[in-house]
PDB file of C-alpha atoms in Angstrom:
ATOM      1  CA  GLN N   1      50.014  39.932 104.303  1.00 93.00           C
ATOM      2  CA  ILE N   2      47.261  42.414 104.844  1.00 94.00           C
ATOM      3  CA  THR N   3      47.241  44.065 108.565  1.00 96.00           C
ATOM      4  CA  LEU N   4      45.301  47.053 110.104  1.00 97.00           C
ATOM      5  CA  LYS N   5      45.993  48.243 113.295  1.00 98.00           C
ATOM      6  CA  GLU N   6      43.752  51.089 115.372  1.00 98.00           C
ATOM      7  CA  SER N   7      45.467  53.283 117.816  1.00 97.00           C
ATOM      8  CA  GLY N   8      43.894  56.059 120.008  1.00 97.00           C
ATOM      9  CA  PRO N   9      43.253  56.959 123.504  1.00 97.00           C
ATOM     10  CA  PRO N  10      41.533  54.440 125.889  1.00 97.00           C
ATOM     11  CA  LEU N  11      39.598  57.166 127.806  1.00 98.00           C
ATOM     12  CA  VAL N  12      38.169  60.834 126.461  1.00 98.00           C
ATOM     13  CA  LYS N  13      36.177  63.156 128.432  1.00 97.00           C
ATOM     14  CA  PRO N  14      32.585  64.430 127.337  1.00 97.00           C
ATOM     15  CA  THR N  15      32.748  67.246 124.823  1.00 97.00           C
ATOM     16  CA  GLN N  16      36.367  66.518 123.837  1.00 98.00           C
ATOM     17  CA  THR N  17      37.412  65.159 120.199  1.00 98.00           C
ATOM     18  CA  LEU N  18      38.478  61.798 119.773  1.00 98.00           C
ATOM     19  CA  THR N  19      41.128  61.055 117.291  1.00 98.00           C
ATOM     20  CA  LEU N  20      41.865  57.409 116.000  1.00 98.00           C
ATOM     21  CA  THR N  21      44.613  56.395 113.516  1.00 98.00           C
ATOM     22  CA  CYS N  22      44.455  53.226 111.303  1.00 98.00           C
ATOM     23  CA  THR N  23      47.866  52.030 110.335  1.00 97.00           C
ATOM     24  CA  PHE N  24      47.775  49.613 107.515  1.00 96.00           C
ATOM     25  CA  SER N  25      50.069  47.450 105.442  1.00 95.00           C
ATOM     26  CA  GLY N  26      50.031  44.646 102.876  1.00 93.00           C
ATOM     27  CA  PHE N  27      47.928  46.434 100.182  1.00 91.00           C
ATOM     28  CA  SER N  28      48.122  49.532  98.304  1.00 87.00           C
ATOM     29  CA  PHE N  29      45.730  52.321  98.763  1.00 86.00           C
ATOM     30  CA  SER N  30      45.962  53.685  95.366  1.00 85.00           C
ATOM     31  CA  THR N  31      44.425  50.629  93.851  1.00 88.00           C
ATOM     32  CA  THR N  32      41.179  51.447  92.046  1.00 89.00           C
ATOM     33  CA  GLY N  33      38.056  50.681  94.144  1.00 88.00           C
ATOM     34  CA  VAL N  34      40.173  50.199  97.597  1.00 93.00           C
ATOM     35  CA  ALA N  35      38.710  52.008 100.599  1.00 95.00           C
ATOM     36  CA  VAL N  36      39.236  52.230 104.422  1.00 97.00           C
ATOM     37  CA  GLY N  37      36.296  52.294 106.725  1.00 97.00           C
ATOM     38  CA  TRP N  38      35.659  52.543 110.396  1.00 98.00           C
ATOM     39  CA  ILE N  39      33.047  50.694 112.252  1.00 98.00           C
ATOM     40  CA  ARG N  40      32.380  50.623 116.015  1.00 97.00           C
ATOM     41  CA  GLN N  41      30.511  48.359 118.432  1.00 96.00           C
ATOM     42  CA  PRO N  42      29.093  49.885 121.549  1.00 96.00           C
ATOM     43  CA  PRO N  43      29.303  47.350 124.759  1.00 95.00           C
ATOM     44  CA  GLY N  44      26.286  44.783 123.990  1.00 93.00           C
ATOM     45  CA  LYS N  45      25.171  46.397 120.605  1.00 94.00           C
ATOM     46  CA  ALA N  46      25.567  46.004 116.915  1.00 94.00           C
ATOM     47  CA  LEU N  47      28.230  47.088 114.525  1.00 95.00           C
ATOM     48  CA  GLU N  48      27.705  50.408 113.285  1.00 96.00           C
ATOM     49  CA  TRP N  49      29.421  51.777 110.120  1.00 97.00           C
ATOM     50  CA  LEU N  50      31.056  55.334 110.707  1.00 98.00           C
ATOM     51  CA  ALA N  51      32.943  56.438 107.708  1.00 98.00           C
ATOM     52  CA  LEU N  52      34.897  55.375 104.408  1.00 97.00           C
ATOM     53  CA  ILE N  53      37.560  56.874 102.689  1.00 97.00           C
ATOM     54  CA  TYR N  54      38.541  55.758  98.825  1.00 95.00           C
ATOM     55  CA  TRP N  55      41.693  55.576  97.023  1.00 93.00           C
ATOM     56  CA  ASN N  56      40.922  58.943  95.170  1.00 92.00           C
ATOM     57  CA  ASP N  57      39.917  60.692  98.422  1.00 93.00           C
ATOM     58  CA  ASP N  58      36.128  60.290  98.010  1.00 95.00           C
ATOM     59  CA  LYS N  59      34.772  60.121 101.668  1.00 96.00           C
ATOM     60  CA  ARG N  60      31.491  58.814 103.002  1.00 96.00           C
ATOM     61  CA  TYR N  61      29.781  59.207 106.308  1.00 97.00           C
ATOM     62  CA  SER N  62      27.157  57.784 108.448  1.00 96.00           C
ATOM     63  CA  PRO N  63      24.170  60.136 108.196  1.00 94.00           C
ATOM     64  CA  SER N  64      23.611  60.106 111.918  1.00 94.00           C
ATOM     65  CA  LEU N  65      27.122  61.204 112.795  1.00 97.00           C
ATOM     66  CA  LYS N  66      28.090  62.979 109.604  1.00 96.00           C
ATOM     67  CA  THR N  67      28.255  66.529 111.504  1.00 97.00           C
ATOM     68  CA  ARG N  68      30.753  65.044 113.792  1.00 98.00           C
ATOM     69  CA  LEU N  69      33.167  62.917 111.823  1.00 98.00           C
ATOM     70  CA  THR N  70      35.956  63.546 109.705  1.00 98.00           C
ATOM     71  CA  ILE N  71      38.147  60.968 107.933  1.00 98.00           C
ATOM     72  CA  THR N  72      41.346  61.840 106.440  1.00 97.00           C
ATOM     73  CA  GLN N  73      44.221  59.704 104.373  1.00 95.00           C
ATOM     74  CA  ASP N  74      48.080  60.026 104.886  1.00 92.00           C
ATOM     75  CA  PRO N  75      49.415  57.899 102.102  1.00 84.00           C
ATOM     76  CA  SER N  76      53.103  58.462 103.063  1.00 88.00           C
ATOM     77  CA  LYS N  77      52.288  57.045 106.377  1.00 91.00           C
ATOM     78  CA  ASN N  78      49.995  54.135 105.312  1.00 94.00           C
ATOM     79  CA  GLN N  79      47.392  55.934 107.712  1.00 96.00           C
ATOM     80  CA  VAL N  80      43.760  56.553 107.807  1.00 97.00           C
ATOM     81  CA  VAL N  81      42.815  59.003 110.527  1.00 98.00           C
ATOM     82  CA  LEU N  82      39.408  59.237 112.019  1.00 98.00           C
ATOM     83  CA  THR N  83      37.882  62.308 114.336  1.00 98.00           C
ATOM     84  CA  LEU N  84      34.935  62.539 116.251  1.00 98.00           C
ATOM     85  CA  THR N  85      34.042  65.764 117.829  1.00 98.00           C
ATOM     86  CA  ASN N  86      31.985  66.426 120.970  1.00 97.00           C
ATOM     87  CA  VAL N  87      32.008  62.882 122.440  1.00 98.00           C
ATOM     88  CA  ASP N  88      29.455  61.469 124.958  1.00 97.00           C
ATOM     89  CA  PRO N  89      29.361  58.482 126.865  1.00 97.00           C
ATOM     90  CA  VAL N  90      27.074  56.835 124.437  1.00 97.00           C
ATOM     91  CA  ASP N  91      30.179  57.234 121.890  1.00 98.00           C
ATOM     92  CA  THR N  92      31.961  54.367 124.167  1.00 98.00           C
ATOM     93  CA  ALA N  93      32.842  51.405 122.041  1.00 97.00           C
ATOM     94  CA  THR N  94      35.272  49.275 120.253  1.00 97.00           C
ATOM     95  CA  TYR N  95      36.320  51.194 117.198  1.00 98.00           C
ATOM     96  CA  TYR N  96      37.656  48.894 114.067  1.00 98.00           C
ATOM     97  CA  CYS N  97      39.323  49.987 110.990  1.00 98.00           C
ATOM     98  CA  ALA N  98      38.806  47.783 108.057  1.00 98.00           C
ATOM     99  CA  LEU N  99      39.606  47.228 104.442  1.00 97.00           C
ATOM    100  CA  TRP N 100      37.017  47.761 101.885  1.00 95.00           C
ATOM    101  CA  ARG N 101      37.000  45.984  98.741  1.00 91.00           C
ATOM    102  CA  TYR N 102      34.791  44.513  96.228  1.00 82.00           C
ATOM    103  CA  ASP N 103      31.794  46.092  98.321  1.00 86.00           C
ATOM    104  CA  ALA N 104      32.740  44.413 101.763  1.00 92.00           C
ATOM    105  CA  PHE N 105      35.209  44.911 104.668  1.00 95.00           C
ATOM    106  CA  ASP N 106      37.210  41.951 103.972  1.00 92.00           C
ATOM    107  CA  PHE N 107      40.123  42.602 106.351  1.00 95.00           C
ATOM    108  CA  TRP N 108      39.678  44.148 110.195  1.00 97.00           C
ATOM    109  CA  GLY N 109      41.867  45.406 112.525  1.00 97.00           C
ATOM    110  CA  GLN N 110      41.871  43.969 115.911  1.00 97.00           C
ATOM    111  CA  GLY N 111      40.107  46.801 117.483  1.00 97.00           C
ATOM    112  CA  THR N 112      40.714  49.723 120.012  1.00 97.00           C
ATOM    113  CA  VAL N 113      38.508  50.132 123.036  1.00 97.00           C
ATOM    114  CA  VAL N 114      37.554  53.842 123.924  1.00 98.00           C
ATOM    115  CA  ALA N 115      35.552  54.974 127.001  1.00 98.00           C
ATOM    116  CA  VAL N 116      34.081  58.437 127.164  1.00 98.00           C
ATOM    117  CA  SER N 117      33.662  59.369 130.874  1.00 96.00           C
ATOM    118  CA  SER N 118      34.480  62.361 132.997  1.00 94.00           C
TER     119      SER N 118
ATOM    120  CA  GLN H   1      17.230  50.302 115.539  1.00 78.00           C
ATOM    121  CA  SER H   2      19.421  48.649 112.591  1.00 87.00           C
ATOM    122  CA  VAL H   3      18.259  49.332 109.066  1.00 90.00           C
ATOM    123  CA  LEU H   4      18.703  45.365 108.738  1.00 97.00           C
ATOM    124  CA  THR H   5      16.460  43.026 110.512  1.00 97.00           C
ATOM    125  CA  GLN H   6      17.968  40.049 112.056  1.00 97.00           C
ATOM    126  CA  PRO H   7      16.568  37.820 114.706  1.00 97.00           C
ATOM    127  CA  PRO H   8      18.423  38.391 118.045  1.00 97.00           C
ATOM    128  CA  SER H   9      19.225  34.791 118.856  1.00 97.00           C
ATOM    129  CA  ALA H  10      19.365  31.418 117.107  1.00 98.00           C
ATOM    130  CA  SER H  11      20.617  28.138 118.472  1.00 97.00           C
ATOM    131  CA  GLY H  12      20.872  24.176 117.440  1.00 96.00           C
ATOM    132  CA  THR H  13      22.601  21.132 118.777  1.00 96.00           C
ATOM    133  CA  PRO H  14      25.923  19.809 117.204  1.00 97.00           C
ATOM    134  CA  GLY H  15      25.606  18.388 113.934  1.00 97.00           C
ATOM    135  CA  GLN H  16      22.331  20.430 113.229  1.00 97.00           C
ATOM    136  CA  ARG H  17      21.621  22.929 110.460  1.00 97.00           C
ATOM    137  CA  VAL H  18      20.469  26.518 111.359  1.00 98.00           C
ATOM    138  CA  THR H  19      19.473  29.492 109.204  1.00 98.00           C
ATOM    139  CA  ILE H  20      19.556  33.244 110.274  1.00 98.00           C
ATOM    140  CA  SER H  21      17.444  35.424 108.232  1.00 98.00           C
ATOM    141  CA  CYS H  22      18.108  39.057 107.379  1.00 98.00           C
ATOM    142  CA  SER H  23      15.415  41.409 106.118  1.00 98.00           C
ATOM    143  CA  GLY H  24      15.691  44.900 104.462  1.00 97.00           C
ATOM    144  CA  SER H  25      14.466  46.937 101.870  1.00 96.00           C
ATOM    145  CA  SER H  26      14.581  47.737  98.081  1.00 95.00           C
ATOM    146  CA  SER H  27      17.238  50.675  98.899  1.00 96.00           C
ATOM    147  CA  ASN H  28      19.699  48.198 100.342  1.00 96.00           C
ATOM    148  CA  ILE H  29      19.304  44.465 100.051  1.00 97.00           C
ATOM    149  CA  GLY H  30      16.935  44.596  97.175  1.00 96.00           C
ATOM    150  CA  ASN H  31      19.462  46.146  95.030  1.00 96.00           C
ATOM    151  CA  ASN H  32      22.922  45.185  96.356  1.00 96.00           C
ATOM    152  CA  TYR H  33      24.877  42.095  97.326  1.00 96.00           C
ATOM    153  CA  VAL H  34      24.538  40.884 100.744  1.00 97.00           C
ATOM    154  CA  TYR H  35      27.443  40.104 103.136  1.00 97.00           C
ATOM    155  CA  TRP H  36      27.737  38.130 106.291  1.00 98.00           C
ATOM    156  CA  TYR H  37      30.299  38.493 108.825  1.00 98.00           C
ATOM    157  CA  GLN H  38      31.096  36.281 111.824  1.00 97.00           C
ATOM    158  CA  HIS H  39      32.161  37.789 115.056  1.00 96.00           C
ATOM    159  CA  LEU H  40      33.510  35.272 117.649  1.00 93.00           C
ATOM    160  CA  PRO H  41      34.195  36.423 121.209  1.00 86.00           C
ATOM    161  CA  GLY H  42      37.407  38.560 121.625  1.00 87.00           C
ATOM    162  CA  THR H  43      38.134  38.692 118.209  1.00 93.00           C
ATOM    163  CA  SER H  44      37.633  40.812 114.968  1.00 95.00           C
ATOM    164  CA  PRO H  45      34.520  40.512 112.519  1.00 96.00           C
ATOM    165  CA  LYS H  46      35.503  37.939 109.786  1.00 96.00           C
ATOM    166  CA  LEU H  47      33.888  37.993 106.500  1.00 95.00           C
ATOM    167  CA  LEU H  48      32.123  34.926 106.074  1.00 96.00           C
ATOM    168  CA  ILE H  49      30.062  35.276 102.904  1.00 97.00           C
ATOM    169  CA  TYR H  50      30.197  37.745 100.180  1.00 96.00           C
ATOM    170  CA  ARG H  51      28.122  38.785  97.095  1.00 96.00           C
ATOM    171  CA  ASN H  52      25.090  36.772  98.373  1.00 97.00           C
ATOM    172  CA  ASP H  53      26.623  33.296  98.428  1.00 97.00           C
ATOM    173  CA  GLN H  54      30.370  33.401  97.737  1.00 96.00           C
ATOM    174  CA  ARG H  55      32.786  31.922 100.192  1.00 96.00           C
ATOM    175  CA  PRO H  56      36.199  33.354 100.726  1.00 93.00           C
ATOM    176  CA  SER H  57      39.188  31.149 100.699  1.00 92.00           C
ATOM    177  CA  GLY H  58      39.188  29.144 103.898  1.00 94.00           C
ATOM    178  CA  VAL H  59      35.553  29.363 104.820  1.00 96.00           C
ATOM    179  CA  PRO H  60      34.177  25.767 104.901  1.00 96.00           C
ATOM    180  CA  ASP H  61      31.261  24.844 102.775  1.00 96.00           C
ATOM    181  CA  ARG H  62      29.229  24.429 105.745  1.00 97.00           C
ATOM    182  CA  PHE H  63      28.541  28.165 105.647  1.00 98.00           C
ATOM    183  CA  SER H  64      26.205  29.252 102.527  1.00 98.00           C
ATOM    184  CA  GLY H  65      24.336  32.273 101.786  1.00 98.00           C
ATOM    185  CA  SER H  66      21.451  33.214  99.652  1.00 98.00           C
ATOM    186  CA  LYS H  67      19.170  36.056  98.715  1.00 98.00           C
ATOM    187  CA  SER H  68      15.506  36.611  97.504  1.00 97.00           C
ATOM    188  CA  GLY H  69      14.076  39.863  96.903  1.00 97.00           C
ATOM    189  CA  THR H  70      14.614  42.106  99.957  1.00 97.00           C
ATOM    190  CA  SER H  71      15.653  39.385 102.229  1.00 98.00           C
ATOM    191  CA  ALA H  72      18.669  37.106 102.733  1.00 98.00           C
ATOM    192  CA  SER H  73      19.988  34.036 104.978  1.00 98.00           C
ATOM    193  CA  LEU H  74      22.686  32.398 106.114  1.00 98.00           C
ATOM    194  CA  ALA H  75      22.717  28.667 106.584  1.00 98.00           C
ATOM    195  CA  ILE H  76      25.258  26.836 108.679  1.00 98.00           C
ATOM    196  CA  SER H  77      25.178  22.937 108.635  1.00 97.00           C
ATOM    197  CA  GLY H  78      27.059  20.265 110.632  1.00 97.00           C
ATOM    198  CA  LEU H  79      26.933  23.031 113.552  1.00 97.00           C
ATOM    199  CA  ARG H  80      29.831  22.889 115.756  1.00 97.00           C
ATOM    200  CA  SER H  81      30.713  24.404 119.294  1.00 95.00           C
ATOM    201  CA  GLY H  82      33.246  26.458 117.598  1.00 94.00           C
ATOM    202  CA  ASP H  83      30.423  28.183 115.461  1.00 96.00           C
ATOM    203  CA  GLU H  84      29.032  30.149 118.646  1.00 96.00           C
ATOM    204  CA  ALA H  85      29.203  33.635 117.621  1.00 96.00           C
ATOM    205  CA  GLU H  86      27.440  36.721 116.496  1.00 97.00           C
ATOM    206  CA  TYR H  87      26.477  36.935 112.927  1.00 98.00           C
ATOM    207  CA  TYR H  88      25.813  40.014 110.899  1.00 98.00           C
ATOM    208  CA  CYS H  89      24.412  40.579 107.662  1.00 98.00           C
ATOM    209  CA  ALA H  90      25.469  43.651 105.811  1.00 97.00           C
ATOM    210  CA  THR H  91      24.838  45.367 102.487  1.00 97.00           C
ATOM    211  CA  TRP H  92      24.980  48.811 100.791  1.00 95.00           C
ATOM    212  CA  ASP H  93      22.179  51.145 101.128  1.00 95.00           C
ATOM    213  CA  GLY H  94      21.598  53.579  98.387  1.00 94.00           C
ATOM    214  CA  SER H  95      19.568  55.927 100.111  1.00 94.00           C
ATOM    215  CA  LEU H  96      22.099  56.295 103.127  1.00 92.00           C
ATOM    216  CA  SER H  97      25.101  56.113 100.401  1.00 93.00           C
ATOM    217  CA  GLY H  98      27.096  53.917 102.864  1.00 94.00           C
ATOM    218  CA  PRO H  99      27.219  50.327 104.098  1.00 96.00           C
ATOM    219  CA  VAL H 100      24.608  49.071 106.836  1.00 96.00           C
ATOM    220  CA  PHE H 101      24.505  46.268 109.198  1.00 97.00           C
ATOM    221  CA  GLY H 102      21.893  44.132 110.585  1.00 97.00           C
ATOM    222  CA  GLY H 103      21.547  44.033 114.442  1.00 97.00           C
ATOM    223  CA  GLY H 104      23.484  40.697 114.827  1.00 97.00           C
ATOM    224  CA  THR H 105      22.239  37.263 115.709  1.00 98.00           C
ATOM    225  CA  LYS H 106      23.683  35.441 118.508  1.00 97.00           C
ATOM    226  CA  LEU H 107      24.199  31.730 117.767  1.00 97.00           C
ATOM    227  CA  THR H 108      24.152  29.160 120.687  1.00 97.00           C
ATOM    228  CA  VAL H 109      25.306  25.602 120.213  1.00 96.00           C
ATOM    229  CA  LEU H 110      23.427  23.848 122.790  1.00 92.00           C
TER     230      LEU H 110
END
C-alpha cells in the first residue's frame, strides 16, 4: 500500500524559511522513473506544481519559485524535504507531496496546511 | 494565470453528460499526454485519467478523456451528486521543464 504524508509547521512568519517533510512508504524510490513532487493550493485557488526530485537525484523546480526552493531526499528515512525561503503571506496554502510515475502524480498525501502570518 | 485554460465552472443535472475543456499550446498539450484529477472537498486530488484517455483501476467508465491537437476534454456521463468536485487537467510543459495544471473547473450537480 502506497502512502505519503506531509509534515511541517502550521504557521510561519514572513521572511522565515518553511521546511516541509514528506514521509512515504509502499514504493521504492530507487525504481527508474520514480519521483516525488510537491504541489500547493492557496485558499480558493488552483493547484500549483513546486518541485520534483527523481530517483537519480535529478531535480526540477517551478521557474517562478526556483530561486526560493530546494528539494532533497533521504532514502534511508524514506523522506523528501522541501524548503521555501523568505516566505510571504501569498505562500499560505495547503502543501501536498505526491508520487510521480508514468508522467503523472498518481498517489497524493493528505496535505498540510501552512499559514504565513506575523 | 494558469498555463492550461479551463472553464471556471460547469454544471449538469443527475444523469446528464457534461464535458470540461482544457486548452494549452504546442509546448504542453500539443506534445505530451494529458492527465485529469478529481479534487473532492476535504480530500486529496485523485488521478482520474492518465495518458489522455486511460482510466486507473477503480475509476468508473462514466469518466472518459480525449485529446486533439493542443486541447483536451474530460467527459462525465450519468452525472451523480458525488461527482461534485473541482477537476484539473495537467500535462508536462517542455518550455518550463515541469508539470503544469489547469486553473480547475468546479462541477456542480444541480
